Amino acid sequence: MSQDPVHIITIAKVIQTAVAPVFLITGIAATLGVLSNRLARITDRARLLDRKLNNSQDDSLASSLTQEMRALLKRSRCIHIAFSMSVLSALLVCAVVMMMFISHLYTMPLSVTISSCFIGAMILLIGAFLALLAEVFLATRSMRRGMIFKDIQ
């Protein structure tokens, strides 16, 4: 029996093993979409507030707008952190898939490296979700302080 069929079967098993991390990359991509949308909303709101601030003659209104701008800046920092960590996580997952194939093709023992990269990807993803959660907390705190719903009793 030739080695080619055995080699093809083992490559097929490597591909099957690599499918799970590829689904993780898809999930990270969806998270990046959410983060992009949240950042776009923050940016739009900041631009609107900046226009209002530049046209305002009222000191109390300017103070209120400045306070909301500071809150938006904090929120945008959280989104930036979450976005960066998500992208780094996706890159590590891509590296895991690549190393799986390299390990198989060149019979290199990369299991510790692959495991370390995957653990790193999960740590970064956890950090990204925590940063997203912090941004959501900041957004709801702004609402509770009355910046958005101050006229509703």
Short mmCIF file of C-alpha atoms in Angstrom, two decimals:
data_model
loop_
_atom_site.label_atom_id
_atom_site.label_comp_id
_atom_site.label_asym_id
_atom_site.label_seq_id
_atom_site.Cartn_x
_atom_site.Cartn_y
_atom_site.Cartn_z
CA MET A 1 0.00 0.00 0.00
CA SER A 2 1.28 3.44 -0.93
CA GLN A 3 1.94 6.19 1.61
CA ASP A 4 -0.15 8.71 -0.39
CA PRO A 5 -3.58 7.48 0.79
CA VAL A 6 -2.39 7.39 4.39
CA HIS A 7 -0.91 10.89 4.00
CA ILE A 8 -4.17 12.20 2.51
CA ILE A 9 -6.18 10.68 5.36
CA THR A 10 -3.93 12.28 7.97
CA ILE A 11 -4.14 15.64 6.19
CA ALA A 12 -7.93 15.26 6.24
CA LYS A 13 -7.76 14.72 10.01
CA VAL A 14 -5.61 17.84 10.41
CA ILE A 15 -8.18 19.80 8.39
CA GLN A 16 -10.98 18.45 10.60
CA THR A 17 -9.03 19.49 13.68
CA ALA A 18 -8.40 22.95 12.23
CA VAL A 19 -12.11 23.58 11.59
CA ALA A 20 -12.90 24.40 15.25
CA PRO A 21 -10.43 27.30 15.43
CA VAL A 22 -11.77 28.58 12.09
CA PHE A 23 -15.26 28.80 13.63
CA LEU A 24 -13.69 30.74 16.49
CA ILE A 25 -12.30 33.23 13.96
CA THR A 26 -15.84 33.64 12.60
CA GLY A 27 -17.11 34.42 16.10
CA ILE A 28 -14.33 36.94 16.63
CA ALA A 29 -15.23 38.56 13.31
CA ALA A 30 -18.83 38.94 14.51
CA THR A 31 -17.52 40.53 17.72
CA LEU A 32 -15.43 42.94 15.66
CA GLY A 33 -18.60 43.92 13.80
CA VAL A 34 -20.34 44.72 17.08
CA LEU A 35 -17.35 46.71 18.30
CA SER A 36 -17.17 48.65 15.03
CA ASN A 37 -20.84 49.57 15.27
CA ARG A 38 -20.49 50.72 18.87
CA LEU A 39 -17.43 52.81 18.00
CA ALA A 40 -19.25 54.35 15.04
CA ARG A 41 -22.16 55.35 17.29
CA ILE A 42 -19.77 56.88 19.83
CA THR A 43 -17.97 58.78 17.06
CA ASP A 44 -21.22 60.10 15.60
CA ARG A 45 -22.41 61.26 19.00
CA ALA A 46 -19.06 62.91 19.76
CA ARG A 47 -19.16 64.82 16.46
CA LEU A 48 -22.68 66.03 17.21
CA LEU A 49 -21.71 67.13 20.70
CA ASP A 50 -18.61 68.87 19.37
CA ARG A 51 -20.73 70.91 16.94
CA LYS A 52 -23.13 71.81 19.75
CA LEU A 53 -20.23 72.71 22.03
CA ASN A 54 -18.65 74.98 19.42
CA ASN A 55 -21.97 76.79 18.84
CA SER A 56 -22.95 77.07 22.50
CA GLN A 57 -22.82 80.34 24.43
CA ASP A 58 -24.35 78.83 27.58
CA ASP A 59 -21.71 77.85 30.17
CA SER A 60 -23.91 75.28 31.92
CA LEU A 61 -24.74 73.62 28.60
CA ALA A 62 -21.06 73.66 27.64
CA SER A 63 -20.18 72.02 30.96
CA SER A 64 -22.80 69.33 30.44
CA LEU A 65 -21.64 68.67 26.88
CA THR A 66 -18.01 68.50 28.02
CA GLN A 67 -18.94 65.97 30.68
CA GLU A 68 -20.71 63.81 28.10
CA MET A 69 -17.72 64.14 25.75
CA ARG A 70 -15.45 62.83 28.52
CA ALA A 71 -17.77 59.86 29.01
CA LEU A 72 -17.68 59.16 25.26
CA LEU A 73 -13.89 59.32 25.31
CA LYS A 74 -13.75 56.72 28.09
CA ARG A 75 -16.16 54.52 26.15
CA SER A 76 -14.12 54.84 22.96
CA ARG A 77 -10.97 53.82 24.85
CA CYS A 78 -12.70 50.66 26.07
CA ILE A 79 -13.84 49.84 22.53
CA HIS A 80 -10.33 50.48 21.22
CA ILE A 81 -8.89 48.06 23.78
CA ALA A 82 -11.55 45.45 23.00
CA PHE A 83 -10.98 45.84 19.26
CA SER A 84 -7.20 45.50 19.59
CA MET A 85 -7.44 42.44 21.83
CA SER A 86 -9.98 40.80 19.50
CA VAL A 87 -7.76 41.29 16.46
CA LEU A 88 -4.73 39.94 18.31
CA SER A 89 -6.80 36.97 19.43
CA ALA A 90 -7.86 36.26 15.84
CA LEU A 91 -4.25 36.49 14.70
CA LEU A 92 -3.19 33.95 17.33
CA VAL A 93 -5.99 31.61 16.27
CA CYS A 94 -4.78 31.93 12.66
CA ALA A 95 -1.28 31.09 13.88
CA VAL A 96 -2.67 28.01 15.66
CA VAL A 97 -4.23 26.74 12.42
CA MET A 98 -1.06 27.44 10.48
CA MET A 99 1.15 25.71 13.06
CA MET A 100 -1.13 22.67 13.05
CA PHE A 101 -0.41 22.19 9.37
CA ILE A 102 3.30 22.97 9.70
CA SER A 103 3.55 20.50 12.58
CA HIS A 104 1.95 17.80 10.48
CA LEU A 105 3.73 18.50 7.19
CA TYR A 106 7.20 18.76 8.65
CA THR A 107 6.61 16.43 11.63
CA MET A 108 7.67 19.14 14.05
CA PRO A 109 6.60 18.82 17.69
CA LEU A 110 4.74 22.13 18.07
CA SER A 111 2.08 21.02 20.54
CA VAL A 112 3.34 23.27 23.36
CA THR A 113 3.58 26.26 21.00
CA ILE A 114 0.13 25.58 19.56
CA SER A 115 -1.35 25.20 23.03
CA SER A 116 0.34 28.39 24.23
CA CYS A 117 -0.96 30.36 21.25
CA PHE A 118 -4.48 29.06 21.79
CA ILE A 119 -4.36 29.90 25.50
CA GLY A 120 -3.05 33.37 24.61
CA ALA A 121 -5.89 33.82 22.11
CA MET A 122 -8.44 32.90 24.78
CA ILE A 123 -6.87 35.28 27.32
CA LEU A 124 -7.00 38.10 24.77
CA LEU A 125 -10.60 37.27 23.90
CA ILE A 126 -11.56 37.28 27.57
CA GLY A 127 -9.87 40.68 27.89
CA ALA A 128 -11.76 41.95 24.85
CA PHE A 129 -15.08 40.86 26.30
CA LEU A 130 -14.21 42.47 29.65
CA ALA A 131 -13.37 45.74 27.86
CA LEU A 132 -16.69 45.53 25.98
CA LEU A 133 -18.48 44.93 29.27
CA ALA A 134 -16.71 47.96 30.78
CA GLU A 135 -17.89 50.07 27.83
CA VAL A 136 -21.47 48.89 28.32
CA PHE A 137 -21.24 49.76 32.02
CA LEU A 138 -19.98 53.24 31.12
CA ALA A 139 -22.83 53.69 28.64
CA THR A 140 -25.51 52.66 31.14
CA ARG A 141 -23.92 54.78 33.86
CA SER A 142 -24.18 57.79 31.54
CA MET A 143 -27.85 57.07 31.06
CA ARG A 144 -28.44 56.69 34.80
CA ARG A 145 -26.71 59.99 35.48
CA GLY A 146 -29.36 61.65 33.35
CA MET A 147 -27.26 62.61 30.39
CA ILE A 148 -29.61 60.92 27.98
CA PHE A 149 -32.97 60.54 29.75
CA LYS A 150 -32.87 63.58 32.04
CA ASP A 151 -36.33 64.77 30.94
CA ILE A 152 -38.05 61.45 31.72
CA GLN A 153 -39.43 61.13 35.25
#
